[in-house]
CSV table of C-alpha atoms and ligand atoms in Angstrom, one decimal:
chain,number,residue,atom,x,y,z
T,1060,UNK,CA,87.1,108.2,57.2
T,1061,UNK,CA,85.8,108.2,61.1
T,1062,UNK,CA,86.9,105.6,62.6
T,1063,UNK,CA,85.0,103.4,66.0
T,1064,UNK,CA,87.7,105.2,68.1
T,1065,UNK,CA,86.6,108.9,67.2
T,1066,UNK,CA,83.3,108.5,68.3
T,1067,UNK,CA,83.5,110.3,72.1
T,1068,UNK,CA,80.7,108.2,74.2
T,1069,UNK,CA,80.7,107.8,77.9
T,1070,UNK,CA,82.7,105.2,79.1
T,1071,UNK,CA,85.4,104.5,81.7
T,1072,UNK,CA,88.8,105.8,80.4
T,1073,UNK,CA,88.7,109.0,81.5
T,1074,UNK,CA,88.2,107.9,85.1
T,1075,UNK,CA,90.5,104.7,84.9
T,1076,UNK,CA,92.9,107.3,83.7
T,1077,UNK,CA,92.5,109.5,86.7
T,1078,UNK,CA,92.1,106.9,89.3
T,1079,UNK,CA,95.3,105.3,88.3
T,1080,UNK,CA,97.2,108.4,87.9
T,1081,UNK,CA,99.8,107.5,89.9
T,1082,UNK,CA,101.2,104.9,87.6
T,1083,UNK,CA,101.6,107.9,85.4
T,1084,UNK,CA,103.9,109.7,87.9
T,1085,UNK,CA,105.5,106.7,89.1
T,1086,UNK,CA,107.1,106.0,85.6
T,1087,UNK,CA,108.1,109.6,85.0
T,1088,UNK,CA,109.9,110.0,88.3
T,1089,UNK,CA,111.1,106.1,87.6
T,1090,UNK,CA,112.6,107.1,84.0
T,1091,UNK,CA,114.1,110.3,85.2
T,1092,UNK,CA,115.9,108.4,87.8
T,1093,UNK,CA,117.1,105.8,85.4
T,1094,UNK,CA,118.4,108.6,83.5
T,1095,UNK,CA,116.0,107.2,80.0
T,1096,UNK,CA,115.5,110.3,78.6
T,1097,UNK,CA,119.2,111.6,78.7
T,1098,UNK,CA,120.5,108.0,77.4
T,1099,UNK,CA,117.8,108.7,74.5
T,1100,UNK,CA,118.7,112.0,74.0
T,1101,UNK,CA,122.8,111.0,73.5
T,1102,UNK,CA,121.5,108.1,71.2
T,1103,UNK,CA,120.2,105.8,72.4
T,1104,UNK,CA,116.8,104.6,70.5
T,1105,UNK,CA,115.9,101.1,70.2
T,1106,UNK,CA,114.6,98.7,73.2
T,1107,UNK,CA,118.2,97.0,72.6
T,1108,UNK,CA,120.2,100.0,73.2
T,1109,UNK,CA,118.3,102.0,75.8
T,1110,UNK,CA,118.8,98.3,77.9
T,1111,UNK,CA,122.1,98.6,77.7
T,1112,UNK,CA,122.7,102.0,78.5
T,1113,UNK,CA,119.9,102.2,81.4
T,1114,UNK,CA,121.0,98.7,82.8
T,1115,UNK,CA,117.7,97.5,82.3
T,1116,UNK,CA,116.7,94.0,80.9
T,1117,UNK,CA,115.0,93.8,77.7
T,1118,UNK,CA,111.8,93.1,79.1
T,1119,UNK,CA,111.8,96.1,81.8
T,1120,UNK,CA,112.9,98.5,78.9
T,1121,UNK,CA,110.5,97.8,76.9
T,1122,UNK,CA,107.8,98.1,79.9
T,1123,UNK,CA,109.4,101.5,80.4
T,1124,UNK,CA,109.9,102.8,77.0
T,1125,UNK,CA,106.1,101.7,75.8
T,1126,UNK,CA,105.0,103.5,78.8
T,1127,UNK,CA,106.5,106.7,78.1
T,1128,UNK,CA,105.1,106.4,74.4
T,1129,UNK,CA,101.9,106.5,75.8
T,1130,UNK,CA,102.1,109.3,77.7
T,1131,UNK,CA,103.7,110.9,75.0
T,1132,UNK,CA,107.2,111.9,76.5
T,1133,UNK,CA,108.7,110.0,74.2
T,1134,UNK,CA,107.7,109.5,70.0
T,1135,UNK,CA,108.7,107.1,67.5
T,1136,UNK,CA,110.5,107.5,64.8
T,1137,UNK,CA,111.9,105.5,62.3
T,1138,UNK,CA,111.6,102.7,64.5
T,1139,UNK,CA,113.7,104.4,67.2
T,1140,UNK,CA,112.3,106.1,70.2
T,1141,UNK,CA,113.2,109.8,70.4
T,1142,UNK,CA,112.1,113.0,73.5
T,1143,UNK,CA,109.2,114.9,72.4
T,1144,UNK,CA,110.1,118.0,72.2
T,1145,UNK,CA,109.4,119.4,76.2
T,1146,UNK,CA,110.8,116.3,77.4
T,1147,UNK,CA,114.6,117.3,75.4
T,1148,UNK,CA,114.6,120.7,77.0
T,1149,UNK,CA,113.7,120.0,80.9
T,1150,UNK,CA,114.8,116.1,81.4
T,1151,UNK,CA,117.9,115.7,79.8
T,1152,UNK,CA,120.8,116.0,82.6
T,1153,UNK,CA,123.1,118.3,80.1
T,1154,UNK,CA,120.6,120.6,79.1
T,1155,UNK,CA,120.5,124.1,81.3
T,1156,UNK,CA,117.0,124.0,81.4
T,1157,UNK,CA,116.9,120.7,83.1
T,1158,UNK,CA,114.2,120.2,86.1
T,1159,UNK,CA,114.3,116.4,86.7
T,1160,UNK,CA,115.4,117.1,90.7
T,1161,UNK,CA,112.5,119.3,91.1
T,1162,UNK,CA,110.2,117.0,89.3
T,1163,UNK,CA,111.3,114.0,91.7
T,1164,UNK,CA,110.2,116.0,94.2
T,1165,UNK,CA,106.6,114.7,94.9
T,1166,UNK,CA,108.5,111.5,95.8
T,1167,UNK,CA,108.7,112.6,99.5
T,1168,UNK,CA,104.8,112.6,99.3
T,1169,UNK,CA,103.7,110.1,97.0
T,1170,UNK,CA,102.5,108.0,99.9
T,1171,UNK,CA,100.2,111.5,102.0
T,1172,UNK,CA,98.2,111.1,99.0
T,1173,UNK,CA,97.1,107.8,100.0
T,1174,UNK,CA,95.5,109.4,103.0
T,1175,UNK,CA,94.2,112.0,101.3
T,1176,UNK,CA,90.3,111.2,102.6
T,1177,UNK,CA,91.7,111.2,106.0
T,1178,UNK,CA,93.5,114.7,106.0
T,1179,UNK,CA,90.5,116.2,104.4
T,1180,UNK,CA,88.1,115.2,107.1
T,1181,UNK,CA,90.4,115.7,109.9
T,1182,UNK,CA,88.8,117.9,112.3
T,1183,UNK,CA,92.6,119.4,113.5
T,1184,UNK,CA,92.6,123.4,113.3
T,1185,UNK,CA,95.1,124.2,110.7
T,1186,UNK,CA,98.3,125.7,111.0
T,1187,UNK,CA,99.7,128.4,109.5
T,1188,UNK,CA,102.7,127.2,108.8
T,1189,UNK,CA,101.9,123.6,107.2
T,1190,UNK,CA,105.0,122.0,105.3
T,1191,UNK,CA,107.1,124.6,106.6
T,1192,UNK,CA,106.5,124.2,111.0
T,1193,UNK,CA,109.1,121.5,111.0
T,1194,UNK,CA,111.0,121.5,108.0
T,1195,UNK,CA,114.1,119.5,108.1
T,1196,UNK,CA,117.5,120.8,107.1
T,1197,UNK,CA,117.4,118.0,104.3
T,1198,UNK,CA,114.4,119.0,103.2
T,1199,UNK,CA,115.1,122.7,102.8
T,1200,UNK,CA,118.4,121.6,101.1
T,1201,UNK,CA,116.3,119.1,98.6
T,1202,UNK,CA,113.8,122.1,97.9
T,1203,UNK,CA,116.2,124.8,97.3
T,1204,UNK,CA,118.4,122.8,95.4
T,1205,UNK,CA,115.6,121.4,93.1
T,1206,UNK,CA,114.1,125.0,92.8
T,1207,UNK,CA,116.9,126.7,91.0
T,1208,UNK,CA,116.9,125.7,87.4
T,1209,UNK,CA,113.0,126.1,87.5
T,1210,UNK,CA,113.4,129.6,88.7
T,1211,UNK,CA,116.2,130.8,86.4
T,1212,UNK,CA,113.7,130.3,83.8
T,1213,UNK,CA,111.3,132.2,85.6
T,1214,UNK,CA,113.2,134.5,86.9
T,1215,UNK,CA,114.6,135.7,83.3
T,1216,UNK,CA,110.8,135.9,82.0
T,1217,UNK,CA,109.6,138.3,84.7
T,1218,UNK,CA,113.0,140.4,83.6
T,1219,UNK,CA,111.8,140.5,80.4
T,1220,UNK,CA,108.4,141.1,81.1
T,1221,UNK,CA,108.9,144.3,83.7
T,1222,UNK,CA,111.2,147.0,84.0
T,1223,UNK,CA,113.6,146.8,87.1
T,1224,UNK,CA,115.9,149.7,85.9
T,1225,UNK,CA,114.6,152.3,87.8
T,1226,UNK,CA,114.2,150.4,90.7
T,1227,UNK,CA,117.3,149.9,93.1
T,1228,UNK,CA,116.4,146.6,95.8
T,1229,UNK,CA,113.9,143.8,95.6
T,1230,UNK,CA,112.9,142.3,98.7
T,1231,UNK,CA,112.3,139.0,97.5
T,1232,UNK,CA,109.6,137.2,100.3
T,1233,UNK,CA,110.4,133.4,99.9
T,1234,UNK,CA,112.9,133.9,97.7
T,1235,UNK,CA,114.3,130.3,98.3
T,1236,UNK,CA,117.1,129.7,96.2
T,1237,UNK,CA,117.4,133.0,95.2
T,1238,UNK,CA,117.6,132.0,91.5
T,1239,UNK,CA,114.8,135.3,90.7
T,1240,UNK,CA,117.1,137.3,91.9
T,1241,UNK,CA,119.7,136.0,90.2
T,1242,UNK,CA,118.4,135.9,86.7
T,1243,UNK,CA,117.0,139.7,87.8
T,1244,UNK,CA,120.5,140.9,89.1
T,1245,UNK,CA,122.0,139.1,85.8
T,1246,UNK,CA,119.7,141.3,83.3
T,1247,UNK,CA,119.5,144.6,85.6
T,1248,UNK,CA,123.0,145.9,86.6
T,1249,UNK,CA,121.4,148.6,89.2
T,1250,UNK,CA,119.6,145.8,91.0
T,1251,UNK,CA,119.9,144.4,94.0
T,1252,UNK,CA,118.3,141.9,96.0
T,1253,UNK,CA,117.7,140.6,99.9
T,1254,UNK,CA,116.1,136.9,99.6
T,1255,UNK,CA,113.9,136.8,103.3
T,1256,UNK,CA,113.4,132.8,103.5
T,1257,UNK,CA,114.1,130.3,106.6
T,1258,UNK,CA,117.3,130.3,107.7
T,1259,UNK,CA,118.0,126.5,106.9
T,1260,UNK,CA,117.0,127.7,103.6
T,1261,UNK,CA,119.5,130.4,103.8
T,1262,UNK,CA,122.4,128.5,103.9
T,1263,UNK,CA,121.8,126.7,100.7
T,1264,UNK,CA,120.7,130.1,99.1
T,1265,UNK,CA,124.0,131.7,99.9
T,1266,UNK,CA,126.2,129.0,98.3
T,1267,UNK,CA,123.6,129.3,95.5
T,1268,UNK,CA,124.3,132.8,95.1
T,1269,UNK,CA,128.2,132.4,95.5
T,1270,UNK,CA,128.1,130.0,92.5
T,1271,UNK,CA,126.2,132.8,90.6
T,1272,UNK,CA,129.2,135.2,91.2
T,1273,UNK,CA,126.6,137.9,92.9
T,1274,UNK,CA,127.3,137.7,96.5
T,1275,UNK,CA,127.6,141.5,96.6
T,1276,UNK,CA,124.6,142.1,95.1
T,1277,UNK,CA,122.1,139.3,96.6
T,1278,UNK,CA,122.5,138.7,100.3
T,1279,UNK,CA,120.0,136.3,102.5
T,1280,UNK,CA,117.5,137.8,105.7
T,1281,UNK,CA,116.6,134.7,107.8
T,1282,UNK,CA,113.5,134.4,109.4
T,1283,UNK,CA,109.8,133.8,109.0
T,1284,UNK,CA,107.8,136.2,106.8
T,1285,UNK,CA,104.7,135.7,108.4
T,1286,UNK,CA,105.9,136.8,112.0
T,1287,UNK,CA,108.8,138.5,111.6
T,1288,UNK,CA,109.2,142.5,110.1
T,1289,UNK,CA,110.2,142.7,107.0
T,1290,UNK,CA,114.0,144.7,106.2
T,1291,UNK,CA,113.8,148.0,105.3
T,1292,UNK,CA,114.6,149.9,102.1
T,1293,UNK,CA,113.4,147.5,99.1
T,1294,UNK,CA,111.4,149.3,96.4
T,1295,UNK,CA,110.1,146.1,94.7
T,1296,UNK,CA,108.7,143.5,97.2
T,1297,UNK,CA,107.8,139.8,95.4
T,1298,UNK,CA,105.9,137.0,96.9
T,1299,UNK,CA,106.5,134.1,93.9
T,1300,UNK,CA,105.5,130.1,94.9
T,1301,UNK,CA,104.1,130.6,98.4
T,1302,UNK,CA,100.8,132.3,97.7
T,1303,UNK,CA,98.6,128.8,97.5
T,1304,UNK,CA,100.7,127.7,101.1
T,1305,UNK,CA,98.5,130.8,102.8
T,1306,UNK,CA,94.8,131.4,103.8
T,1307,UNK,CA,93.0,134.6,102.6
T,1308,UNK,CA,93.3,136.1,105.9
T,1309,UNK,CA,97.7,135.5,106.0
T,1310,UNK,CA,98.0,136.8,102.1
T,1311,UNK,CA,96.6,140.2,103.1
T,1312,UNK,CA,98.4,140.4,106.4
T,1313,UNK,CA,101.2,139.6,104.2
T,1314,UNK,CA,100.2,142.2,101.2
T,1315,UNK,CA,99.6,145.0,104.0
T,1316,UNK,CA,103.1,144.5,105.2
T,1317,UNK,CA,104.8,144.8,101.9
T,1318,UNK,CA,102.7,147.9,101.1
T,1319,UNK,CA,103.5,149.1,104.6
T,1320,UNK,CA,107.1,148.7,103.5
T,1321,UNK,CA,107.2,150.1,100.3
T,1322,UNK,CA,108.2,153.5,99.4
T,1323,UNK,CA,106.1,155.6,97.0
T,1324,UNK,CA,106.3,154.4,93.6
T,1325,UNK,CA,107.8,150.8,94.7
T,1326,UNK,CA,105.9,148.2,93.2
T,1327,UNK,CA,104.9,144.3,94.5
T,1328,UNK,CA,104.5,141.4,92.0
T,1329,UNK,CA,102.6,137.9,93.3
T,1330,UNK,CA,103.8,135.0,90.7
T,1331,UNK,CA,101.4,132.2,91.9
T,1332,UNK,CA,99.3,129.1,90.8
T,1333,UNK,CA,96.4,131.3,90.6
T,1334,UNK,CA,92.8,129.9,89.9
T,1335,UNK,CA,91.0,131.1,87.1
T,1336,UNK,CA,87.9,133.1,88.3
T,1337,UNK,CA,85.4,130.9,87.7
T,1338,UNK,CA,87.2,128.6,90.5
T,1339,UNK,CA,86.8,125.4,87.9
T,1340,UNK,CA,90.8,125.3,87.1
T,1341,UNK,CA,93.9,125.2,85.8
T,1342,UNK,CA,94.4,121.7,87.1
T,1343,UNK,CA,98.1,122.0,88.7
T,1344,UNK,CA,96.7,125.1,90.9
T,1345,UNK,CA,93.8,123.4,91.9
T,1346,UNK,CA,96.4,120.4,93.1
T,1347,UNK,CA,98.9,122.4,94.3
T,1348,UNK,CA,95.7,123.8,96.4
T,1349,UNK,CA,94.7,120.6,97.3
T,1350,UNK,CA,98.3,119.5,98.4
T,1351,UNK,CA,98.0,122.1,101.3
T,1352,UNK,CA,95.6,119.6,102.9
T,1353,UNK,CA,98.6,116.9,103.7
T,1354,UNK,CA,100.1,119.4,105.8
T,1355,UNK,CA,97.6,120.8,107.0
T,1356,UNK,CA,98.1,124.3,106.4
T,1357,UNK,CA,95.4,127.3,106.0
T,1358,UNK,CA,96.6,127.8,102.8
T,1359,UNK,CA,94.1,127.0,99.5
T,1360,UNK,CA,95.0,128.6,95.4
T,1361,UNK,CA,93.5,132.0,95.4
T,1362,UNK,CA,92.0,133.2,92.2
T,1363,UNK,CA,93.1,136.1,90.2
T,1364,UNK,CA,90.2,138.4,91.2
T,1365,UNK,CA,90.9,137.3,94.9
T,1366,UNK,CA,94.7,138.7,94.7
T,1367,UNK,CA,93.6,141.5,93.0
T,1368,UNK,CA,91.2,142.5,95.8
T,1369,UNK,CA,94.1,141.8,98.1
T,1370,UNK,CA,96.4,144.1,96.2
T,1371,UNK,CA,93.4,146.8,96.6
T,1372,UNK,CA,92.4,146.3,99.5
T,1373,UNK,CA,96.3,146.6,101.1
T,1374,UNK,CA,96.3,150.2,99.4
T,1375,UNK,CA,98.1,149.4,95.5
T,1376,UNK,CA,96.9,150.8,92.6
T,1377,UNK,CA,97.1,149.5,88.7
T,1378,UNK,CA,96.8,146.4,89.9
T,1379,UNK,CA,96.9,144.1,87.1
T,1380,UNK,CA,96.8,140.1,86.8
T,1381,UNK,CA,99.1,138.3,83.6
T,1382,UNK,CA,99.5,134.9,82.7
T,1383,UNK,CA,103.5,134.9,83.2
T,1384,UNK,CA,103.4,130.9,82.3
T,1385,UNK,CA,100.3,129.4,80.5
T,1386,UNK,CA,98.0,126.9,82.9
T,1387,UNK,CA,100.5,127.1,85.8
T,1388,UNK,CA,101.4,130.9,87.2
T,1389,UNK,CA,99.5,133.9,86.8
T,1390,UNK,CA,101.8,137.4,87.9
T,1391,UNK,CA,99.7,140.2,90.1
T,1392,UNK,CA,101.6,143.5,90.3
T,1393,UNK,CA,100.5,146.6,91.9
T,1394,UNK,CA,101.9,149.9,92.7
T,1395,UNK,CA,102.2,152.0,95.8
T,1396,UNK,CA,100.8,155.4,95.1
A,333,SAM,C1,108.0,126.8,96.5
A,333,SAM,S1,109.3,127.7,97.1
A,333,SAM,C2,109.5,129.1,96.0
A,333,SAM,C3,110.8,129.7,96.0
A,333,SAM,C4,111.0,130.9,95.0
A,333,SAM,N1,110.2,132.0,95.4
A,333,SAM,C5,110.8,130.4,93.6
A,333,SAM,O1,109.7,130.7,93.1
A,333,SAM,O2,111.7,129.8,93.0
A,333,SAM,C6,108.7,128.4,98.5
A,333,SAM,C7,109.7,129.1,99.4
A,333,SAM,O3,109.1,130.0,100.3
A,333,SAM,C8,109.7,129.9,101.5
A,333,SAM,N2,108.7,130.3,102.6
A,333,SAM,C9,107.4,129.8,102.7
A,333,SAM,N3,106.8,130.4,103.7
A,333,SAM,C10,107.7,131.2,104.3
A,333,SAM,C11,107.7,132.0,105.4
A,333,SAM,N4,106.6,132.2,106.2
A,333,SAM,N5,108.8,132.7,105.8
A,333,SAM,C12,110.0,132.6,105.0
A,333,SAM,N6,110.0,131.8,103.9
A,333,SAM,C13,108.9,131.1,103.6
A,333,SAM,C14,110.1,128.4,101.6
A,333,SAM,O4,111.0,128.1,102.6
A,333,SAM,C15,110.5,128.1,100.2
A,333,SAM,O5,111.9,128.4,100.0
């Protein structure tokens, strides 16, 4: 039987929900730092016991916990709080898939988005580089660091989706911490790979990789891929995560270059937050777009039709857009003839 609460009618919720958004994020970056859903996951499951093991009171736990149940990271059952599903495979500390450091990430600019107004109507030219001009050592350490897990994942779909065995280097533009080319290297025994990233980002990369065990395989190129050449002899060239940081006009300078690059037959994949073509969505590339404004960078999301007319227009052909993970990153690849 319908109920009062089925009937959809205009009202305020949807907007209330949006405008106070931020207490959503603030008690998801708050539980993941108390460590909730990892206490949940080894057992814990009553307001009582979750207390005890967060170091909570009763009252703040249950604050927490009822908050989570609304936003559906965590379920009830049998009377005890358990993940949901996504939330036991990316926020519990144990589990290899774990992404809690890069999820704390938006941390460092929780309080830009209070001037958001401002830095949209600020008359300033933009720069090209945005986040990146003057990013701190800490910061590139925090980034790479937080990146990894994230891009195992990643990094092992794209080797399941494509076939690197008859290729012999990727050039990996941004590479960051390198873990692509480590989940690729992993999977394709002919492979391997030069990450071209900031030196600051380097460093981290190369300790990265050393954990990995594939320091002969993956080695770093410091410098800035917008201004500097790109090294020579890579037959696969990938641009993944730094497409929405760049303007039209610096993705085909940067396309051009890798074509420029490539040998005959080599082959260049985009992995980005790409916008549908209708420009109306998915939401977390038309944020991630939107974020480019606190730094004021040139850069914007580009739709799937605009980096395929990149792609084109640079000189690849077969040029092809996927979704490679649904409502977050689409994959372009092209070929040089
Ligand atoms: C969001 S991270 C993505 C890292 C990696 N590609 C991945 O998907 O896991 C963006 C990376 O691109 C690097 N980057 C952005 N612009 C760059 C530039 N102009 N030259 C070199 N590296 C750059 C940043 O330093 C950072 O490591």
């Amino acid at each position: 039987m319908a109920s009062s609460h089925d009937t959809k009618r205009i009202g305020t919720e949807r907007i209330q929900n949006i405008g106070f958004g931020f207490k959503h994020a603030g008690t998801l970056m708050a539980a993941i730092e108390l460590s909730l859903f990892t206490k949940i996951s080894e057992g814990a499951g009553t307001i009582e016991a979750i207390a005890n093991a967060c170091g909570l009171s009763l009252l703040n736990a249950e604050r927490l916990v009822v908050a989570c149940a609304a936003m559906e990271l965590l379920e009830k059952k049998e009377n005890k709080y358990v993940n949901a599903p996504d939330v036991d495979m990316y926020l519990v500390e144990s589990k290899p898939r774990y992404f809690g450091a890069w999820s704390l990430m938006g941390k460092g600019d929780f309080a830009d988005w209070i001037n958001l107004a401002d830095r949209l109507s600020n008359p300033a030219p933009p720069s090209v580089l945005g986040i990146y001009e003057k990013m701190t050592t800490e910061y590139a350490e925090a980034l790479t660091r937080a990146m990894f897990n994230v891009g195992l994942g990643a990094g092992s779909k794209l080797a399941k989706q494509f076939d690197f065995s008859k290729y012999s280097l990727v050039l990996d533009l941004g590479g960051g911490s390198g873990a692509y080319c480590v989940s690729l290297c992993r999977r394709f025994p002919n492979l391997g790979a030069l990450v071209f990233d900031f030196d600051n980002v380097c460093k981290v990369t190369n300790e990265l990789i050393e954990e990995a065990g594939l320091s002969d395989r993956i080695k770093t190129h410091g410098g800035d891929f917008t201004r500097d050449p790109f090294p020579e002899g890579a037959d696969v060239v990938m641009l993944n995560g730094n497409l929405t940081q760049y303007g039209p006009g610096e993705a085909q300078t940067i396309i051009d270059k890798a074509f420029s690059m490539l040998p005959s037959g080599g082959v260049m994949h985009i992995i980005a937050e790409n916008l549908n073509n209708e420009k109306t969505g998915p939401k977390i590339a038309a944020t991630w777009s939107i974020h480019e404004a606190l730094f004021g960078s040139k850069g914007r999301a580009h739709s799937d039709a605009e980096v395929c007319e990149y792609m084109e227009n640079a000189g690849f052909i077969e040029v092809e857009a996927v979704e490679f993970v649904h409502n977050i990153l689409q994959r372009v690849t092209g070929f040089k003839p």
